[in-house]
Short mmCIF file of C-alpha atoms and ligand atoms in Angstrom, two decimals:
data_model
loop_
_atom_site.label_atom_id
_atom_site.label_comp_id
_atom_site.label_asym_id
_atom_site.label_seq_id
_atom_site.Cartn_x
_atom_site.Cartn_y
_atom_site.Cartn_z
CA MET A 1 -0.01 0.10 -0.08
CA GLU A 2 1.31 3.18 -0.58
CA LYS A 3 2.10 5.57 2.16
CA VAL A 4 1.02 9.39 1.83
CA LEU A 5 2.41 10.13 5.40
CA GLU A 6 5.52 8.69 7.46
CA ILE A 7 5.58 9.82 11.02
CA SER A 8 8.94 8.81 12.48
CA ASP A 9 10.05 9.23 16.37
CA LEU A 10 8.34 11.93 16.68
CA HIS A 11 8.63 13.99 20.15
CA VAL A 12 6.99 17.06 21.16
CA SER A 13 7.60 18.57 24.13
CA PHE A 14 5.89 21.81 25.87
CA LYS A 15 7.95 24.18 28.34
CA THR A 16 5.70 25.44 31.17
CA TYR A 17 6.38 27.27 34.54
CA GLY A 18 6.60 23.56 36.08
CA GLY A 19 9.13 22.40 33.75
CA GLU A 20 9.23 20.47 30.66
CA VAL A 21 5.82 18.24 29.51
CA LYS A 22 6.86 15.49 26.98
CA ALA A 23 3.74 15.47 25.38
CA VAL A 24 4.64 13.11 22.56
CA ARG A 25 7.56 10.55 23.07
CA GLY A 26 8.66 9.20 20.13
CA VAL A 27 5.28 8.56 17.61
CA THR A 28 6.00 6.08 14.63
CA PHE A 29 3.33 5.41 12.22
CA ASP A 30 2.19 5.74 8.26
CA LEU A 31 -1.03 6.62 6.67
CA TYR A 32 -1.48 4.76 3.60
CA LYS A 33 -3.37 5.85 0.64
CA GLY A 34 -7.18 5.65 0.96
CA GLU A 35 -7.10 4.36 4.27
CA ILE A 36 -8.75 6.06 7.42
CA LEU A 37 -6.53 5.78 10.43
CA ALA A 38 -8.47 6.44 14.05
CA ILE A 39 -5.79 7.98 16.52
CA VAL A 40 -7.59 7.08 20.13
CA GLY A 41 -6.79 7.24 23.95
CA GLU A 42 -7.53 9.67 27.15
CA SER A 43 -7.60 12.98 26.73
CA GLY A 44 -3.87 14.29 27.20
CA CYS A 45 -2.63 11.04 25.74
CA GLY A 46 -1.17 12.95 22.76
CA LYS A 47 -3.28 12.52 20.14
CA SER A 48 -4.10 16.10 19.51
CA VAL A 49 -0.80 17.29 19.87
CA THR A 50 0.33 14.64 17.41
CA ALA A 51 -1.90 15.56 14.76
CA GLN A 52 -1.17 19.07 15.04
CA SER A 53 2.59 19.15 14.78
CA ILE A 54 2.08 16.56 10.94
CA MET A 55 0.88 20.15 10.11
CA ARG A 56 3.75 22.15 12.52
CA LEU A 57 0.13 23.82 14.18
CA ILE A 58 1.51 23.63 17.62
CA PRO A 59 2.14 26.94 19.62
CA SER A 60 5.75 27.50 19.38
CA PRO A 61 6.81 28.45 21.66
CA PRO A 62 5.90 26.53 24.31
CA GLY A 63 5.87 23.87 21.91
CA ARG A 64 8.47 22.64 20.11
CA ILE A 65 9.22 19.15 17.98
CA THR A 66 12.26 18.31 19.40
CA SER A 67 13.03 15.48 17.29
CA GLY A 68 11.55 13.01 14.51
CA SER A 69 9.91 13.80 11.10
CA VAL A 70 7.19 13.79 9.32
CA LEU A 71 7.43 12.94 5.89
CA PHE A 72 5.18 14.09 2.79
CA LYS A 73 5.99 13.35 -0.91
CA GLY A 74 9.25 13.41 -0.07
CA MET A 75 9.70 16.28 2.01
CA ASP A 76 10.45 16.46 5.80
CA LEU A 77 7.35 18.65 6.98
CA THR A 78 8.94 19.13 10.30
CA ARG A 79 12.13 20.89 8.47
CA LEU A 80 10.51 22.86 5.89
CA LYS A 81 10.52 26.59 5.80
CA GLU A 82 7.26 28.34 6.65
CA PRO A 83 6.18 29.86 3.55
CA LYS A 84 6.21 26.60 1.67
CA LEU A 85 4.46 24.96 4.88
CA ARG A 86 1.25 27.42 4.08
CA LYS A 87 1.33 26.13 0.67
CA ILE A 88 0.72 22.62 2.09
CA ARG A 89 -1.45 23.59 4.78
CA GLY A 90 -5.09 23.42 3.26
CA ALA A 91 -4.05 22.78 -0.19
CA ASP A 92 -2.41 19.15 0.42
CA ILE A 93 -3.23 18.34 4.35
CA SER A 94 -6.58 19.88 5.84
CA MET A 95 -7.09 19.99 9.16
CA ILE A 96 -10.93 20.16 11.02
CA PHE A 97 -11.67 20.54 14.49
CA GLN A 98 -13.95 19.85 17.05
CA ASP A 99 -16.41 22.99 17.15
CA PRO A 100 -17.28 24.01 13.79
CA MET A 101 -17.99 27.44 14.84
CA THR A 102 -14.44 27.82 15.60
CA ALA A 103 -13.58 27.35 11.75
CA LEU A 104 -16.19 29.55 10.22
CA ASN A 105 -16.50 33.30 10.22
CA PRO A 106 -20.03 34.83 11.74
CA THR A 107 -19.95 37.79 9.86
CA LEU A 108 -19.45 36.11 6.30
CA THR A 109 -22.23 34.17 3.97
CA ILE A 110 -20.78 30.90 3.90
CA GLY A 111 -20.89 31.15 0.12
CA GLU A 112 -18.06 33.96 0.61
CA GLN A 113 -15.84 32.15 3.25
CA ILE A 114 -15.67 29.21 0.87
CA ILE A 115 -15.27 31.31 -2.71
CA GLU A 116 -12.70 32.99 -0.76
CA GLY A 117 -10.80 29.94 0.62
CA ILE A 118 -10.72 28.31 -2.70
CA MET A 119 -9.67 31.57 -4.73
CA GLN A 120 -6.68 31.68 -2.03
CA HIS A 121 -5.29 28.48 -2.95
CA LYS A 122 -6.17 28.60 -7.13
CA PRO A 123 -5.78 30.72 -10.18
CA VAL A 124 -9.52 30.77 -10.66
CA THR A 125 -12.03 33.23 -11.57
CA ARG A 126 -14.59 33.75 -8.79
CA GLN A 127 -17.47 31.75 -11.40
CA GLN A 128 -15.40 28.93 -11.10
CA ALA A 129 -14.78 29.34 -7.84
CA LYS A 130 -18.06 29.30 -7.01
CA LYS A 131 -18.81 26.19 -9.16
CA THR A 132 -16.68 24.07 -7.62
CA ALA A 133 -18.09 25.86 -3.97
CA LEU A 134 -21.93 24.39 -5.20
CA ASP A 135 -19.98 21.20 -6.22
CA MET A 136 -18.34 20.82 -2.58
CA LEU A 137 -21.64 21.51 -0.68
CA ASP A 138 -23.29 18.73 -2.74
CA LEU A 139 -20.67 16.37 -2.18
CA VAL A 140 -20.99 16.68 1.87
CA GLY A 141 -24.48 16.73 1.41
CA ILE A 142 -26.25 20.46 1.76
CA PRO A 143 -29.62 20.23 0.17
CA ASN A 144 -30.07 23.52 -2.31
CA PRO A 145 -26.74 24.43 -2.20
CA LEU A 146 -27.30 27.46 -4.49
CA GLU A 147 -29.80 29.22 -1.80
CA ARG A 148 -27.94 28.42 1.11
CA LEU A 149 -24.68 30.39 -0.04
CA LYS A 150 -26.17 32.95 0.86
CA HIS A 151 -26.85 32.15 4.58
CA PHE A 152 -24.24 32.88 7.74
CA PRO A 153 -23.06 30.48 9.43
CA HIS A 154 -25.76 30.93 12.34
CA GLN A 155 -28.59 29.78 10.06
CA PHE A 156 -27.47 26.36 10.19
CA SER A 157 -27.85 23.50 12.72
CA GLY A 158 -24.74 22.14 14.24
CA GLY A 159 -24.28 19.34 12.18
CA MET A 160 -24.72 21.34 8.85
CA ARG A 161 -22.44 23.88 10.03
CA GLN A 162 -19.65 20.65 10.58
CA ARG A 163 -20.62 19.18 7.01
CA ILE A 164 -20.09 22.89 5.55
CA VAL A 165 -16.61 22.85 7.68
CA ILE A 166 -15.60 19.61 6.36
CA ALA A 167 -16.29 20.89 2.59
CA MET A 168 -14.44 23.84 3.04
CA ALA A 169 -10.99 21.37 4.24
CA LEU A 170 -12.19 19.67 0.66
CA VAL A 171 -11.95 22.52 -1.50
CA CYS A 172 -8.47 22.44 -2.39
CA GLN A 173 -8.90 18.39 -2.87
CA PRO A 174 -6.20 17.95 -0.36
CA GLU A 175 -4.35 14.32 0.07
CA VAL A 176 -4.83 14.25 3.66
CA LEU A 177 -7.69 15.53 5.75
CA ILE A 178 -6.73 15.48 9.83
CA ALA A 179 -10.18 15.84 11.73
CA ASP A 180 -9.28 16.51 15.37
CA GLU A 181 -12.67 15.14 17.83
CA PRO A 182 -15.12 16.19 14.74
CA THR A 183 -18.08 14.80 16.16
CA THR A 184 -17.78 15.46 19.81
CA ALA A 185 -19.46 18.72 19.85
CA LEU A 186 -22.87 16.93 17.82
CA ASP A 187 -25.33 14.74 19.55
CA VAL A 188 -25.52 11.32 18.54
CA THR A 189 -27.82 10.82 15.78
CA ILE A 190 -25.46 13.74 13.77
CA GLN A 191 -22.56 11.82 14.79
CA ALA A 192 -23.39 8.86 12.94
CA GLN A 193 -24.45 11.32 9.99
CA ILE A 194 -21.15 13.00 9.93
CA LEU A 195 -19.07 9.54 10.36
CA ASP A 196 -20.95 8.36 7.60
CA LEU A 197 -19.96 11.48 5.49
CA PHE A 198 -16.20 10.53 6.24
CA LYS A 199 -16.31 6.95 4.80
CA GLU A 200 -18.73 8.77 1.77
CA ILE A 201 -16.15 11.40 0.96
CA GLN A 202 -12.98 8.98 1.36
CA LYS A 203 -14.56 6.58 -1.27
CA LYS A 204 -15.76 9.63 -3.54
CA THR A 205 -12.37 11.20 -3.64
CA GLY A 206 -9.95 9.09 -2.54
CA VAL A 207 -8.54 11.72 0.85
CA SER A 208 -6.50 9.31 3.25
CA ILE A 209 -7.93 10.59 6.55
CA ILE A 210 -6.52 10.97 10.20
CA LEU A 211 -9.60 11.09 12.74
CA ILE A 212 -8.42 11.93 16.22
CA THR A 213 -11.11 10.75 19.32
CA HIS A 214 -11.55 9.50 22.77
CA ASP A 215 -14.40 7.49 21.34
CA LEU A 216 -13.74 4.21 20.28
CA GLY A 217 -17.68 3.82 18.83
CA VAL A 218 -16.47 6.44 16.52
CA VAL A 219 -13.46 4.21 15.71
CA ALA A 220 -15.65 1.19 15.29
CA GLN A 221 -18.06 3.22 12.78
CA VAL A 222 -15.04 4.25 10.60
CA ALA A 223 -11.72 3.35 10.90
CA ASN A 224 -9.85 1.10 8.74
CA ARG A 225 -6.51 0.95 10.94
CA VAL A 226 -5.92 2.37 14.75
CA VAL A 227 -3.32 3.31 16.73
CA VAL A 228 -3.87 3.50 20.46
CA MET A 229 -1.93 6.37 22.19
CA TYR A 230 -1.36 6.47 26.31
CA ALA A 231 0.99 9.28 28.05
CA GLY A 232 2.79 10.26 24.55
CA LYS A 233 3.56 6.68 23.17
CA ILE A 234 1.58 4.16 20.62
CA VAL A 235 0.93 1.41 23.04
CA GLU A 236 -0.66 -0.45 20.29
CA ALA A 237 -1.70 -0.26 16.74
CA GLY A 238 -3.61 -2.46 14.21
CA SER A 239 -6.57 -3.08 11.41
CA ARG A 240 -10.02 -2.24 13.44
CA ARG A 241 -10.85 -5.91 13.55
CA GLU A 242 -7.51 -6.69 15.52
CA ILE A 243 -8.19 -4.00 17.65
CA PHE A 244 -11.33 -4.77 18.66
CA TYR A 245 -11.43 -8.79 18.80
CA ARG A 246 -7.88 -9.20 19.49
CA PRO A 247 -6.58 -6.50 21.65
CA GLN A 248 -3.51 -7.19 23.49
CA HIS A 249 -2.39 -4.33 25.78
CA PRO A 250 -4.32 -4.33 28.93
CA TYR A 251 -4.79 -0.16 28.43
CA THR A 252 -6.58 -0.82 24.96
CA LYS A 253 -8.65 -3.80 26.91
CA GLY A 254 -9.58 -1.18 29.30
CA LEU A 255 -10.40 1.48 26.69
CA LEU A 256 -12.55 -1.34 24.94
CA ASN A 257 -14.45 -2.43 28.75
CA SER A 258 -15.18 1.01 29.29
CA VAL A 259 -17.42 1.73 26.21
CA PRO A 260 -20.85 0.47 25.60
CA ARG A 261 -20.84 -2.25 22.77
CA LEU A 262 -23.30 -2.74 20.56
CA ASP A 263 -22.23 -6.40 19.34
CA LEU A 264 -21.95 -7.50 23.12
CA GLU A 265 -25.50 -7.69 24.76
CA GLU A 266 -24.88 -8.26 28.38
CA SER A 267 -21.40 -6.13 28.34
CA GLU A 268 -20.54 -4.50 31.82
CA LEU A 269 -19.07 -1.04 31.47
CA VAL A 270 -15.74 -0.65 33.94
CA PRO A 271 -13.91 2.33 33.81
CA ILE A 272 -10.20 2.32 33.75
CA ALA A 273 -9.36 3.15 37.41
CA GLY A 274 -6.48 5.54 38.22
CA SER A 275 -4.99 8.41 36.19
CA PRO A 276 -2.17 8.46 33.47
CA PRO A 277 1.16 9.65 34.74
CA ASP A 278 2.92 12.84 34.94
CA LEU A 279 4.31 13.71 31.91
CA PHE A 280 6.87 16.51 33.50
CA SER A 281 8.88 13.57 34.75
CA PRO A 282 7.64 10.34 32.65
CA PRO A 283 8.36 6.73 34.37
CA ALA A 284 11.10 5.19 32.85
CA GLY A 285 8.53 1.91 32.46
CA CYS A 286 5.28 1.40 31.38
CA PRO A 287 3.81 3.94 31.64
CA PHE A 288 0.21 1.91 32.55
CA VAL A 289 2.06 0.59 35.09
CA ALA A 290 -0.12 1.78 38.05
CA ARG A 291 -3.08 1.28 36.48
CA CYS A 292 -2.27 -2.45 34.97
CA ALA A 293 -3.53 -5.26 36.70
CA TYR A 294 -1.25 -7.88 35.09
CA ALA A 295 1.80 -5.35 35.66
CA MET A 296 5.40 -7.05 36.31
CA GLU A 297 8.77 -6.33 38.53
CA VAL A 298 10.05 -5.50 34.65
CA CYS A 299 7.01 -3.23 33.72
CA ASP A 300 8.62 -0.61 36.84
CA ARG A 301 11.98 -0.66 35.41
CA ALA A 302 12.31 -1.03 31.47
CA TYR A 303 9.68 0.09 28.63
CA PRO A 304 9.17 -2.94 26.92
CA ASP A 305 9.96 -3.49 23.32
CA LYS A 306 7.24 -3.16 20.24
CA THR A 307 5.92 -7.22 19.63
CA HIS A 308 4.67 -7.43 16.26
CA LEU A 309 1.89 -9.40 16.20
CA SER A 310 0.69 -9.37 12.49
CA LYS A 311 1.83 -6.91 9.36
CA GLU A 312 0.25 -4.21 11.04
CA HIS A 313 -0.65 -5.46 14.60
CA HIS A 314 1.90 -4.32 17.10
CA VAL A 315 1.84 -3.46 21.04
CA ASP A 316 4.19 -2.62 23.23
CA CYS A 317 3.81 -4.41 26.53
CA TRP A 318 6.14 -7.09 28.38
CA LEU A 319 3.11 -9.50 28.66
CA GLN A 320 4.45 -10.21 25.06
CA ASP A 321 8.06 -10.33 25.96
CA GLU A 322 9.22 -13.99 25.81
CA ARG A 323 12.12 -13.02 28.03
CA ALA A 324 9.50 -11.32 30.70
CA ILE A 325 7.08 -14.30 30.01
CA LYS A 326 10.34 -17.17 31.22
CA MET A 327 10.79 -14.78 34.05
CA ARG A 328 7.15 -13.86 35.29
CA VAL A 329 6.45 -12.35 38.55
CA HIS A 330 3.82 -10.75 39.13
CA VAL A 331 3.85 -7.25 41.86
CA ARG A 332 0.14 -7.28 42.68
FE1 SF4 B 401 0.55 -3.87 31.80
FE2 SF4 B 401 3.61 -4.23 32.23
FE3 SF4 B 401 2.10 -4.41 30.07
FE4 SF4 B 401 2.79 -2.15 30.95
S1 SF4 B 401 3.74 -3.63 30.10
S2 SF4 B 401 0.73 -2.57 30.31
S3 SF4 B 401 2.41 -2.48 33.28
S4 SF4 B 401 2.09 -5.54 31.63
MG1 MG B 402 -7.86 16.82 22.23
#
C-alpha cells in the first residue's frame, strides 16, 4: 500500500513554568493512501499534539518538535520553511476541529467564505470558485446549495455547520484530511451521519483521513486501522478487527471495556481506574504500570520493546515479550 505520510520517532515537548511536558514521546506510524486511520486515547495522551505537529500547528513557543520526522511527498514537514508549509496546509493537508464555529467566520456568508478559501489557493475566477463551492456543498450533503451559499453560519444547525467545514477542508482536493474530534460537539444521531459522510467522501475523493478521537464507538464505525496512544506513546496499533477482537495491551482492553458495545449484549461497563502519569517526568518503565492489573516487576524498570503480532498489529507490553514471560513475576 502506498504511504502518504510517514511519521517517525516524533517527540514534542511544551515548556511550562513547572518544567518541560513531554507530550509526544517517540511516535511512529504511516498513513496509507485511501484509508481512515483513527488515533484513540484519553484526553492528554498526545493524540491532538501529534496531529497538530504533522502540520506544525502547535503553538511554538511553548511547544517544540524536539526530534523525529514527518515525511510527505519526499519532504520532511518538520524542517520545511514556513512559506512552503503554508502552501501545503489546506491545499495538500487539511485539518478540521471539534467546534465548527471556530473554523467559520460568523460575519460572512458561507458562500463568501468558501469562495474566498478557494481563490486563496487556486488561480480561478470567482465564477469557477463558485461552481467548486456548489459541488463541494453538494458532496457533503447540503440541500439547495445555491440558496444556502447566501446564508450565515448561525442559520445552520451544528451538524450542517460541520458539513460546511468539511466542504471547506476539501475544496483544494487535499491528499490528507486530519479531523480532531470532529463529532464530539454533536449529538449522537448527527455524529453517526457525519461519520457516514467521512466514509462517503473518502470513497468519492480518495482522500486519506486521520481521525482523532477519545471515542471507540467512532473508531468502530469508520476506521480501517487504529493507533492507540497512552502517555505520549503508541502502545498498540492494528487493523480495526485486530484492535476490537484481539486487543493485547491491557490499556486497549480497558478502553474497550469502558465503552458500550453494540455487538455484545450483556457487556458491563468498567472504567479504567486511576489516571495517566505526569508527563513532566515520565516513568522509565511502562507508563500504564500504576493502572495495570497484570503489572510485573520488569514493567516498573524498563519500557517494553515493540512486539509485532501481524503485519499491522503491534503492541508495547511486557506480557508479549518472551524474555519477560520466562521470568514472569507479578507485582500484584
Ligand atoms: Fe501492564 Fe506491564 Fe504490559 Fe505495562 S508492560 S501494560 S504494566 S503488563
Ligand atoms: Mg484533543
